[in-house]
Amino acid sequence: MSILTAAADVLRCFSSTRHDVTVTDLVTLLGMPKSNASRLLRAMRDEGLLETVGDSKRYRPALLLAQVGQLYRFAASLIDRADAVVGCASNVIGHTAYVSVRRGTEIIAVTAHPGRHALRVVTSIGDRIPAFASSTGRALLARLSDEDVRALYKDGFTAPSQTAPRDIDELLARLAEVRSAGFAESHDEAVRGVHAISVGVGDPATGDEVALCISFPAAMVEPGERLAIINSLAEAAAEIAALTQDKRFFPLKLSLSETAP
Amino acid sequence: MSILTAAADVLRCFSSTRHDVTVTDLVTLLGMPKSNASRLLRAMRDEGLLETVGDSKRYRPALLLAQVGQLYRFAASLIDRADAVVGCASNVIGHTAYVSVRRGTEIIAVTAHPGRHALRVVTSIGDRIPAFASSTGRALLARLSDEDVRALYKDGFTAPSQTAPRDIDELLARLAEVRSAGFAESHDEAVRGVHAISVGVGDPATGDEVALCISFPAAMVEPGERLAIINSLAEAAAEIAALTQDKRFFPLKLSLSETAP
DNA sequence: AAGAAAGTTCCATTAAATGGAACTTAAGTT
DNA sequence: AACTTAAGTTCCATTTAATGGAACTTTCTT
């Protein structure tokens, strides 16, 4: 086992509730001998990975890590990152997941991860669907203000199915729901029997916005699994939002009726 | 020499112009054997320090580093506080503001708030500039004793421009001015046509020190506005100094010639 | 399909990491 | 101020990992 493993473990000790570590912290958290902990922290400081707080025995991440971490944002584009987390979620859940972007009033899938189930939703990359009549679309439209949405749909629209919004007021009401709940949902809208759950996230630095979506046959998913899907999507999106410091991100807020069995 | 040294060297290869590295990049940049480079990159990926770009042979910083780097700001809460007040000042004034730290004889920008004006100073985070030849640098050097400054520059330096200090004595004279005035100022030093005003502040509890800076095109700012900038910066820094009980803080003291119209 | 360039694996040699114990320093306690 | 305990550092023989040259494989180029 390389010392790199130990060094990475040290980095993983840091969290929002632990901004610095000491020798004894490492002993208790990682179960390593005091001697190792002492030398490792010093070595990491000497290499510029950590720095001591003042001249105390406390160590915290150093500037180098802040700089390299900053680069991660640019190195991995928003779509790449969204694709990575959504692919992971798809693997766990087994249903089809994809990443979409909005261009005007249309939604375009940019990456897809087909599910493992025999009955699965197949989304082809590049397909265009109307934004107002899909969960991905509403997840992204919810990031706009109501007046921006009205401006976008100043010529109105016609609902393609029973469950899609009929007019702009109905659309705005559903966008308000998306904002308060933290996710968008559709069933039987674009395709009969298909249920979809989406969460939107953006990167203020580049202006990009994407929707993460998991789509599945409505008949196949029980309430508990639906909640699991919502949770995993929201978690994945929240991770990205934290990274990009997305201020327009709507965190998950499950209502009582949602959380009840 | 530990493998940590090599790993830290790899991290230092990343920059705003190099978002990912390959085996051959390391061979040329660090002069290490191909075999080492290959194994090192793989090991760093296995430990979660790097990730491969798609399934190519390119490596970039991984999420772990982004997360730990993010913590740096909060660990060094002084930076966070400075960023908040400086961002506020930038909003009011409309010019570019940033927070910098000193590492030896170099100054590194850690956070930036771009101005609103069409002609604005753009500072990229992570850029290194010489401390003696910048307002941010002198704001921080002024917090040292003259003998510490002499020790730091025992090998001397060469002025990069006409308006920068020529030698150590000239630098010390300008640091004395900074201490009595309560702010540092530069024009045409790092970049022609750019004027900058900085104030330094520290936190005795952690030993951290930062410079708050507002930077603008020299041609754009009239004497009155310059005074407003000095005042807002000094006020913001004084607020932090009061909070941290910074005893080495130099309060604003405008001379008669400054206050006169 | 041949050639070149980039990356990986192998292996004996060299160098670093390990963990227990002794030692030093810092922080309470009486 | 002397005592006690906790926290951190250094030492050393042993174990384990890193090194770099060369052979090998993959990938790109013409």
mmCIF file of N, CA and C in Angstrom, chain A residues 23-136:
data_model
loop_
_atom_site.group_PDB
_atom_site.id
_atom_site.type_symbol
_atom_site.label_atom_id
_atom_site.label_comp_id
_atom_site.label_asym_id
_atom_site.label_seq_id
_atom_site.Cartn_x
_atom_site.Cartn_y
_atom_site.Cartn_z
ATOM 1 N N VAL A 23 -2.638 15.214 14.565
ATOM 2 C CA VAL A 23 -2.083 13.868 14.581
ATOM 3 C C VAL A 23 -3.078 12.889 15.215
ATOM 4 N N THR A 24 -3.621 13.258 16.357
ATOM 5 C CA THR A 24 -4.555 12.341 17.045
ATOM 6 C C THR A 24 -5.832 12.131 16.236
ATOM 7 N N ASP A 25 -6.289 13.155 15.511
ATOM 8 C CA ASP A 25 -7.462 12.967 14.650
ATOM 9 C C ASP A 25 -7.218 11.812 13.687
ATOM 10 N N LEU A 26 -6.042 11.803 13.066
ATOM 11 C CA LEU A 26 -5.733 10.749 12.107
ATOM 12 C C LEU A 26 -5.678 9.392 12.802
ATOM 13 N N VAL A 27 -5.109 9.362 13.998
ATOM 14 C CA VAL A 27 -5.010 8.100 14.733
ATOM 15 C C VAL A 27 -6.405 7.520 14.953
ATOM 16 N N THR A 28 -7.344 8.367 15.370
ATOM 17 C CA THR A 28 -8.692 7.853 15.651
ATOM 18 C C THR A 28 -9.480 7.623 14.373
ATOM 19 N N LEU A 29 -9.354 8.539 13.398
ATOM 20 C CA LEU A 29 -10.178 8.412 12.188
ATOM 21 C C LEU A 29 -9.680 7.293 11.274
ATOM 22 N N LEU A 30 -8.369 7.172 11.127
ATOM 23 C CA LEU A 30 -7.832 6.219 10.157
ATOM 24 C C LEU A 30 -7.159 5.020 10.839
ATOM 25 N N GLY A 31 -7.042 5.055 12.158
ATOM 26 C CA GLY A 31 -6.447 3.929 12.865
ATOM 27 C C GLY A 31 -4.984 3.709 12.528
ATOM 28 N N MET A 32 -4.261 4.768 12.233
ATOM 29 C CA MET A 32 -2.833 4.595 11.909
ATOM 30 C C MET A 32 -1.984 4.910 13.147
ATOM 31 N N PRO A 33 -0.782 4.370 13.216
ATOM 32 C CA PRO A 33 0.102 4.659 14.343
ATOM 33 C C PRO A 33 0.435 6.144 14.422
ATOM 34 N N LYS A 34 0.601 6.612 15.634
ATOM 35 C CA LYS A 34 0.925 8.027 15.834
ATOM 36 C C LYS A 34 2.126 8.457 15.010
ATOM 37 N N SER A 35 3.143 7.586 15.003
ATOM 38 C CA SER A 35 4.375 7.969 14.313
ATOM 39 C C SER A 35 4.108 8.238 12.837
ATOM 40 N N ASN A 36 3.322 7.373 12.233
ATOM 41 C CA ASN A 36 2.998 7.582 10.827
ATOM 42 C C ASN A 36 2.219 8.872 10.617
ATOM 43 N N ALA A 37 1.221 9.069 11.460
ATOM 44 C CA ALA A 37 0.377 10.253 11.320
ATOM 45 C C ALA A 37 1.232 11.516 11.391
ATOM 46 N N SER A 38 2.118 11.533 12.359
ATOM 47 C CA SER A 38 2.971 12.704 12.545
ATOM 48 C C SER A 38 3.826 12.968 11.302
ATOM 49 N N ARG A 39 4.486 11.894 10.833
ATOM 50 C CA ARG A 39 5.358 12.072 9.657
ATOM 51 C C ARG A 39 4.571 12.408 8.405
ATOM 52 N N LEU A 40 3.409 11.758 8.251
ATOM 53 C CA LEU A 40 2.616 11.982 7.039
ATOM 54 C C LEU A 40 2.156 13.426 6.937
ATOM 55 N N LEU A 41 1.637 13.965 8.030
ATOM 56 C CA LEU A 41 1.165 15.349 8.004
ATOM 57 C C LEU A 41 2.319 16.296 7.682
ATOM 58 N N ARG A 42 3.467 16.021 8.284
ATOM 59 C CA ARG A 42 4.613 16.900 8.016
ATOM 60 C C ARG A 42 5.036 16.796 6.552
ATOM 61 N N ALA A 43 5.071 15.559 6.051
ATOM 62 C CA ALA A 43 5.471 15.369 4.655
ATOM 63 C C ALA A 43 4.503 16.089 3.716
ATOM 64 N N MET A 44 3.205 15.954 3.991
ATOM 65 C CA MET A 44 2.215 16.599 3.123
ATOM 66 C C MET A 44 2.346 18.122 3.196
ATOM 67 N N ARG A 45 2.716 18.611 4.370
ATOM 68 C CA ARG A 45 2.927 20.059 4.473
ATOM 69 C C ARG A 45 4.173 20.454 3.678
ATOM 70 N N ASP A 46 5.243 19.680 3.835
ATOM 71 C CA ASP A 46 6.485 20.000 3.129
ATOM 72 C C ASP A 46 6.273 20.005 1.620
ATOM 73 N N GLU A 47 5.362 19.171 1.154
ATOM 74 C CA GLU A 47 5.106 19.094 -0.293
ATOM 75 C C GLU A 47 4.103 20.142 -0.756
ATOM 76 N N GLY A 48 3.530 20.891 0.186
ATOM 77 C CA GLY A 48 2.594 21.948 -0.210
ATOM 78 C C GLY A 48 1.169 21.472 -0.366
ATOM 79 N N LEU A 49 0.882 20.264 0.125
ATOM 80 C CA LEU A 49 -0.499 19.782 0.043
ATOM 81 C C LEU A 49 -1.330 20.282 1.221
ATOM 82 N N LEU A 50 -0.665 20.410 2.352
ATOM 83 C CA LEU A 50 -1.333 20.931 3.545
ATOM 84 C C LEU A 50 -0.552 22.134 4.049
ATOM 85 N N GLU A 51 -1.177 22.891 4.941
ATOM 86 C CA GLU A 51 -0.442 23.948 5.616
ATOM 87 C C GLU A 51 -0.866 23.962 7.075
ATOM 88 N N THR A 52 0.016 24.420 7.950
ATOM 89 C CA THR A 52 -0.322 24.471 9.362
ATOM 90 C C THR A 52 -1.085 25.759 9.631
ATOM 91 N N VAL A 53 -2.030 25.674 10.553
ATOM 92 C CA VAL A 53 -2.824 26.846 10.920
ATOM 93 C C VAL A 53 -2.006 27.646 11.912
ATOM 94 N N GLY A 54 -1.587 28.838 11.488
ATOM 95 C CA GLY A 54 -0.695 29.634 12.322
ATOM 96 C C GLY A 54 0.553 28.825 12.582
ATOM 97 N N ASP A 55 1.003 28.741 13.847
ATOM 98 C CA ASP A 55 2.102 27.820 14.142
ATOM 99 C C ASP A 55 1.610 26.760 15.140
ATOM 100 N N SER A 56 0.333 26.419 14.993
ATOM 101 C CA SER A 56 -0.234 25.383 15.857
ATOM 102 C C SER A 56 0.040 24.009 15.247
ATOM 103 N N LYS A 57 -0.501 22.978 15.882
ATOM 104 C CA LYS A 57 -0.315 21.604 15.385
ATOM 105 C C LYS A 57 -1.485 21.184 14.496
ATOM 106 N N ARG A 58 -2.249 22.134 14.050
ATOM 107 C CA ARG A 58 -3.398 21.810 13.227
ATOM 108 C C ARG A 58 -3.025 21.964 11.744
ATOM 109 N N TYR A 59 -3.505 21.030 10.940
ATOM 110 C CA TYR A 59 -3.203 21.060 9.506
ATOM 111 C C TYR A 59 -4.502 21.244 8.718
ATOM 112 N N ARG A 60 -4.440 22.004 7.653
ATOM 113 C CA ARG A 60 -5.603 22.188 6.780
ATOM 114 C C ARG A 60 -5.128 22.117 5.335
ATOM 115 N N PRO A 61 -6.051 21.983 4.373
ATOM 116 C CA PRO A 61 -5.647 21.939 2.959
ATOM 117 C C PRO A 61 -4.890 23.215 2.595
ATOM 118 N N ALA A 62 -3.943 23.102 1.700
ATOM 119 C CA ALA A 62 -3.136 24.259 1.319
ATOM 120 C C ALA A 62 -3.647 24.884 0.024
ATOM 121 N N LEU A 63 -3.083 26.042 -0.270
ATOM 122 C CA LEU A 63 -3.465 26.809 -1.456
ATOM 123 C C LEU A 63 -3.418 25.968 -2.725
ATOM 124 N N LEU A 64 -2.384 25.123 -2.857
ATOM 125 C CA LEU A 64 -2.226 24.305 -4.065
ATOM 126 C C LEU A 64 -3.502 23.524 -4.364
ATOM 127 N N LEU A 65 -4.096 22.940 -3.339
ATOM 128 C CA LEU A 65 -5.301 22.153 -3.546
ATOM 129 C C LEU A 65 -6.469 23.043 -3.963
ATOM 130 N N ALA A 66 -6.519 24.251 -3.396
ATOM 131 C CA ALA A 66 -7.580 25.179 -3.780
ATOM 132 C C ALA A 66 -7.455 25.522 -5.266
ATOM 133 N N GLN A 67 -6.210 25.709 -5.719
ATOM 134 C CA GLN A 67 -5.992 26.087 -7.120
ATOM 135 C C GLN A 67 -6.316 24.939 -8.063
ATOM 136 N N VAL A 68 -5.828 23.766 -7.734
ATOM 137 C CA VAL A 68 -6.076 22.607 -8.588
ATOM 138 C C VAL A 68 -7.569 22.271 -8.597
ATOM 139 N N GLY A 69 -8.184 22.381 -7.421
ATOM 140 C CA GLY A 69 -9.616 22.117 -7.329
ATOM 141 C C GLY A 69 -10.415 23.072 -8.184
ATOM 142 N N GLN A 70 -9.985 24.310 -8.201
ATOM 143 C CA GLN A 70 -10.642 25.333 -9.035
ATOM 144 C C GLN A 70 -10.635 24.910 -10.502
ATOM 145 N N LEU A 71 -9.511 24.323 -10.914
ATOM 146 C CA LEU A 71 -9.363 23.918 -12.315
ATOM 147 C C LEU A 71 -10.348 22.822 -12.685
ATOM 148 N N TYR A 72 -10.706 22.007 -11.724
ATOM 149 C CA TYR A 72 -11.629 20.912 -11.995
ATOM 150 C C TYR A 72 -12.888 21.432 -12.665
ATOM 151 N N ARG A 73 -13.339 22.595 -12.184
ATOM 152 C CA ARG A 73 -14.561 23.179 -12.738
ATOM 153 C C ARG A 73 -14.448 23.386 -14.238
ATOM 154 N N PHE A 74 -13.288 23.848 -14.680
ATOM 155 C CA PHE A 74 -13.128 24.141 -16.098
ATOM 156 C C PHE A 74 -12.758 22.886 -16.883
ATOM 157 N N ALA A 75 -11.975 22.024 -16.211
ATOM 158 C CA ALA A 75 -11.530 20.807 -16.885
ATOM 159 C C ALA A 75 -12.732 19.956 -17.265
ATOM 160 N N ALA A 76 -13.665 19.821 -16.338
ATOM 161 C CA ALA A 76 -14.842 19.016 -16.607
ATOM 162 C C ALA A 76 -16.003 19.940 -16.921
ATOM 163 N N SER A 77 -16.473 19.898 -18.115
ATOM 164 C CA SER A 77 -17.597 20.748 -18.463
ATOM 165 C C SER A 77 -18.832 20.251 -17.738
ATOM 166 N N LEU A 78 -19.805 21.106 -17.684
ATOM 167 C CA LEU A 78 -21.038 20.781 -16.965
ATOM 168 C C LEU A 78 -21.672 19.503 -17.503
ATOM 169 N N ILE A 79 -21.674 19.357 -18.805
ATOM 170 C CA ILE A 79 -22.299 18.180 -19.416
ATOM 171 C C ILE A 79 -21.550 16.910 -19.041
ATOM 172 N N ASP A 80 -20.213 16.986 -19.096
ATOM 173 C CA ASP A 80 -19.397 15.835 -18.689
ATOM 174 C C ASP A 80 -19.744 15.393 -17.279
ATOM 175 N N ARG A 81 -19.785 16.373 -16.404
ATOM 176 C CA ARG A 81 -20.016 16.076 -15.006
ATOM 177 C C ARG A 81 -21.412 15.494 -14.806
ATOM 178 N N ALA A 82 -22.391 16.141 -15.466
ATOM 179 C CA ALA A 82 -23.760 15.656 -15.340
ATOM 180 C C ALA A 82 -23.853 14.229 -15.867
ATOM 181 N N ASP A 83 -23.185 13.979 -16.970
ATOM 182 C CA ASP A 83 -23.212 12.647 -17.564
ATOM 183 C C ASP A 83 -22.616 11.624 -16.603
ATOM 184 N N ALA A 84 -21.538 11.997 -15.947
ATOM 185 C CA ALA A 84 -20.877 11.072 -15.024
ATOM 186 C C ALA A 84 -21.813 10.695 -13.873
ATOM 187 N N VAL A 85 -22.411 11.691 -13.238
ATOM 188 C CA VAL A 85 -23.241 11.386 -12.070
ATOM 189 C C VAL A 85 -24.517 10.660 -12.477
ATOM 190 N N VAL A 86 -25.056 11.017 -13.621
ATOM 191 C CA VAL A 86 -26.305 10.412 -14.066
ATOM 192 C C VAL A 86 -26.046 8.968 -14.513
ATOM 193 N N GLY A 87 -24.884 8.735 -15.095
ATOM 194 C CA GLY A 87 -24.531 7.368 -15.482
ATOM 195 C C GLY A 87 -24.398 6.486 -14.260
ATOM 196 N N CYS A 88 -23.836 7.052 -13.223
ATOM 197 C CA CYS A 88 -23.696 6.336 -11.959
ATOM 198 C C CYS A 88 -25.072 6.000 -11.392
ATOM 199 N N ALA A 89 -25.966 6.992 -11.408
ATOM 200 C CA ALA A 89 -27.319 6.774 -10.890
ATOM 201 C C ALA A 89 -28.042 5.705 -11.714
ATOM 202 N N SER A 90 -27.846 5.742 -13.018
ATOM 203 C CA SER A 90 -28.491 4.763 -13.894
ATOM 204 C C SER A 90 -28.022 3.353 -13.576
ATOM 205 N N ASN A 91 -26.758 3.209 -13.302
ATOM 206 C CA ASN A 91 -26.193 1.904 -12.951
ATOM 207 C C ASN A 91 -26.844 1.340 -11.704
ATOM 208 N N VAL A 92 -27.002 2.199 -10.719
ATOM 209 C CA VAL A 92 -27.562 1.758 -9.448
ATOM 210 C C VAL A 92 -29.027 1.377 -9.622
ATOM 211 N N ILE A 93 -29.759 2.213 -10.348
ATOM 212 C CA ILE A 93 -31.211 2.067 -10.403
ATOM 213 C C ILE A 93 -31.655 1.109 -11.504
ATOM 214 N N GLY A 94 -30.917 1.093 -12.601
ATOM 215 C CA GLY A 94 -31.241 0.172 -13.677
ATOM 216 C C GLY A 94 -32.156 0.740 -14.746
ATOM 217 N N HIS A 95 -32.623 1.961 -14.535
ATOM 218 C CA HIS A 95 -33.473 2.572 -15.546
ATOM 219 C C HIS A 95 -32.666 3.531 -16.419
ATOM 220 N N THR A 96 -33.278 3.938 -17.507
ATOM 221 C CA THR A 96 -32.610 4.819 -18.453
ATOM 222 C C THR A 96 -32.411 6.221 -17.866
ATOM 223 N N ALA A 97 -31.189 6.747 -18.005
ATOM 224 C CA ALA A 97 -30.905 8.093 -17.527
ATOM 225 C C ALA A 97 -30.337 8.903 -18.672
ATOM 226 N N TYR A 98 -30.613 10.194 -18.690
ATOM 227 C CA TYR A 98 -29.971 11.023 -19.706
ATOM 228 C C TYR A 98 -29.818 12.466 -19.275
ATOM 229 N N VAL A 99 -29.008 13.170 -20.031
ATOM 230 C CA VAL A 99 -28.737 14.581 -19.779
ATOM 231 C C VAL A 99 -29.268 15.366 -20.964
ATOM 232 N N SER A 100 -30.003 16.441 -20.693
ATOM 233 C CA SER A 100 -30.598 17.232 -21.766
ATOM 234 C C SER A 100 -30.271 18.705 -21.587
ATOM 235 N N VAL A 101 -30.288 19.417 -22.687
ATOM 236 C CA VAL A 101 -30.159 20.870 -22.633
ATOM 237 C C VAL A 101 -31.377 21.491 -23.305
ATOM 238 N N ARG A 102 -31.629 22.760 -23.008
ATOM 239 C CA ARG A 102 -32.745 23.466 -23.627
ATOM 240 C C ARG A 102 -32.208 24.413 -24.679
ATOM 241 N N ARG A 103 -32.836 24.418 -25.840
ATOM 242 C CA ARG A 103 -32.543 25.423 -26.864
ATOM 243 C C ARG A 103 -33.859 26.067 -27.206
ATOM 244 N N GLY A 104 -34.111 27.257 -26.648
ATOM 245 C CA GLY A 104 -35.406 27.902 -26.853
ATOM 246 C C GLY A 104 -36.509 27.102 -26.179
ATOM 247 N N THR A 105 -37.511 26.726 -26.958
ATOM 248 C CA THR A 105 -38.637 25.993 -26.364
ATOM 249 C C THR A 105 -38.476 24.485 -26.568
ATOM 250 N N GLU A 106 -37.289 24.076 -27.010
ATOM 251 C CA GLU A 106 -37.071 22.651 -27.238
ATOM 252 C C GLU A 106 -36.014 22.081 -26.306
ATOM 253 N N ILE A 107 -36.175 20.778 -26.054
ATOM 254 C CA ILE A 107 -35.236 20.065 -25.198
ATOM 255 C C ILE A 107 -34.517 19.028 -26.056
ATOM 256 N N ILE A 108 -33.216 18.959 -25.903
ATOM 257 C CA ILE A 108 -32.422 18.026 -26.691
ATOM 258 C C ILE A 108 -31.600 17.149 -25.743
ATOM 259 N N ALA A 109 -31.710 15.850 -25.916
ATOM 260 C CA ALA A 109 -30.900 14.940 -25.113
ATOM 261 C C ALA A 109 -29.479 14.945 -25.657
ATOM 262 N N VAL A 110 -28.496 15.078 -24.774
ATOM 263 C CA VAL A 110 -27.108 15.111 -25.241
ATOM 264 C C VAL A 110 -26.321 13.847 -24.883
ATOM 265 N N THR A 111 -26.641 13.233 -23.775
ATOM 266 C CA THR A 111 -26.004 11.945 -23.463
ATOM 267 C C THR A 111 -27.054 11.043 -22.850
ATOM 268 N N ALA A 112 -26.930 9.736 -23.031
ATOM 269 C CA ALA A 112 -27.924 8.796 -22.509
ATOM 270 C C ALA A 112 -27.254 7.552 -21.969
ATOM 271 N N HIS A 113 -27.843 6.990 -20.935
ATOM 272 C CA HIS A 113 -27.399 5.717 -20.369
ATOM 273 C C HIS A 113 -28.598 4.775 -20.334
ATOM 274 N N PRO A 114 -28.685 3.843 -21.272
ATOM 275 C CA PRO A 114 -29.836 2.958 -21.307
ATOM 276 C C PRO A 114 -29.901 2.099 -20.052
ATOM 277 N N GLY A 115 -31.122 1.795 -19.627
ATOM 278 C CA GLY A 115 -31.298 0.973 -18.435
ATOM 279 C C GLY A 115 -30.995 -0.489 -18.714
ATOM 280 N N ARG A 116 -31.056 -1.305 -17.675
ATOM 281 C CA ARG A 116 -30.760 -2.721 -17.817
ATOM 282 C C ARG A 116 -32.030 -3.558 -17.993
ATOM 283 N N HIS A 117 -33.185 -2.982 -17.695
ATOM 284 C CA HIS A 117 -34.414 -3.775 -17.708
ATOM 285 C C HIS A 117 -34.862 -4.109 -19.125
ATOM 286 N N ALA A 118 -35.608 -5.248 -19.219
ATOM 287 C CA ALA A 118 -36.101 -5.684 -20.525
ATOM 288 C C ALA A 118 -37.019 -4.616 -21.118
ATOM 289 N N LEU A 119 -37.875 -4.074 -20.263
ATOM 290 C CA LEU A 119 -38.737 -2.976 -20.700
ATOM 291 C C LEU A 119 -38.082 -1.683 -20.287
ATOM 292 N N ARG A 120 -37.564 -0.978 -21.247
ATOM 293 C CA ARG A 120 -36.843 0.236 -20.886
ATOM 294 C C ARG A 120 -37.183 1.366 -21.842
ATOM 295 N N VAL A 121 -36.980 2.557 -21.369
ATOM 296 C CA VAL A 121 -37.221 3.729 -22.200
ATOM 297 C C VAL A 121 -35.972 3.971 -23.046
ATOM 298 N N VAL A 122 -36.192 4.111 -24.339
ATOM 299 C CA VAL A 122 -35.051 4.368 -25.215
ATOM 300 C C VAL A 122 -35.122 5.806 -25.715
ATOM 301 N N THR A 123 -34.123 6.574 -25.345
ATOM 302 C CA THR A 123 -34.066 7.966 -25.789
ATOM 303 C C THR A 123 -32.943 8.090 -26.786
ATOM 304 N N SER A 124 -33.215 8.619 -27.946
ATOM 305 C CA SER A 124 -32.098 8.772 -28.853
ATOM 306 C C SER A 124 -31.547 10.180 -28.768
ATOM 307 N N ILE A 125 -30.244 10.210 -28.757
ATOM 308 C CA ILE A 125 -29.531 11.469 -28.606
ATOM 309 C C ILE A 125 -29.864 12.381 -29.776
ATOM 310 N N GLY A 126 -30.113 13.643 -29.470
ATOM 311 C CA GLY A 126 -30.418 14.580 -30.533
ATOM 312 C C GLY A 126 -31.916 14.769 -30.750
ATOM 313 N N ASP A 127 -32.723 13.879 -30.170
ATOM 314 C CA ASP A 127 -34.177 14.049 -30.275
ATOM 315 C C ASP A 127 -34.604 15.378 -29.674
ATOM 316 N N ARG A 128 -35.554 16.008 -30.357
ATOM 317 C CA ARG A 128 -36.066 17.274 -29.828
ATOM 318 C C ARG A 128 -37.489 17.080 -29.345
ATOM 319 N N ILE A 129 -37.762 17.486 -28.143
ATOM 320 C CA ILE A 129 -39.131 17.420 -27.645
ATOM 321 C C ILE A 129 -39.494 18.786 -27.073
ATOM 322 N N PRO A 130 -40.789 19.108 -27.019
ATOM 323 C CA PRO A 130 -41.176 20.420 -26.499
ATOM 324 C C PRO A 130 -40.854 20.544 -25.008
ATOM 325 N N ALA A 131 -40.313 21.689 -24.620
ATOM 326 C CA ALA A 131 -39.864 21.890 -23.234
ATOM 327 C C ALA A 131 -41.035 21.868 -22.257
ATOM 328 N N PHE A 132 -42.137 22.519 -22.644
ATOM 329 C CA PHE A 132 -43.223 22.663 -21.660
ATOM 330 C C PHE A 132 -43.870 21.328 -21.326
ATOM 331 N N ALA A 133 -43.772 20.341 -22.234
ATOM 332 C CA ALA A 133 -44.463 19.069 -22.069
ATOM 333 C C ALA A 133 -43.514 17.929 -21.722
ATOM 334 N N SER A 134 -42.491 18.204 -20.906
ATOM 335 C CA SER A 134 -41.584 17.143 -20.477
ATOM 336 C C SER A 134 -41.003 17.523 -19.118
ATOM 337 N N SER A 135 -40.588 16.522 -18.367
ATOM 338 C CA SER A 135 -40.037 16.829 -17.047
ATOM 339 C C SER A 135 -38.695 17.536 -17.188
ATOM 340 N N THR A 136 -37.883 17.101 -18.148
ATOM 341 C CA THR A 136 -36.598 17.772 -18.374
ATOM 342 C C THR A 136 -36.821 19.242 -18.699
#
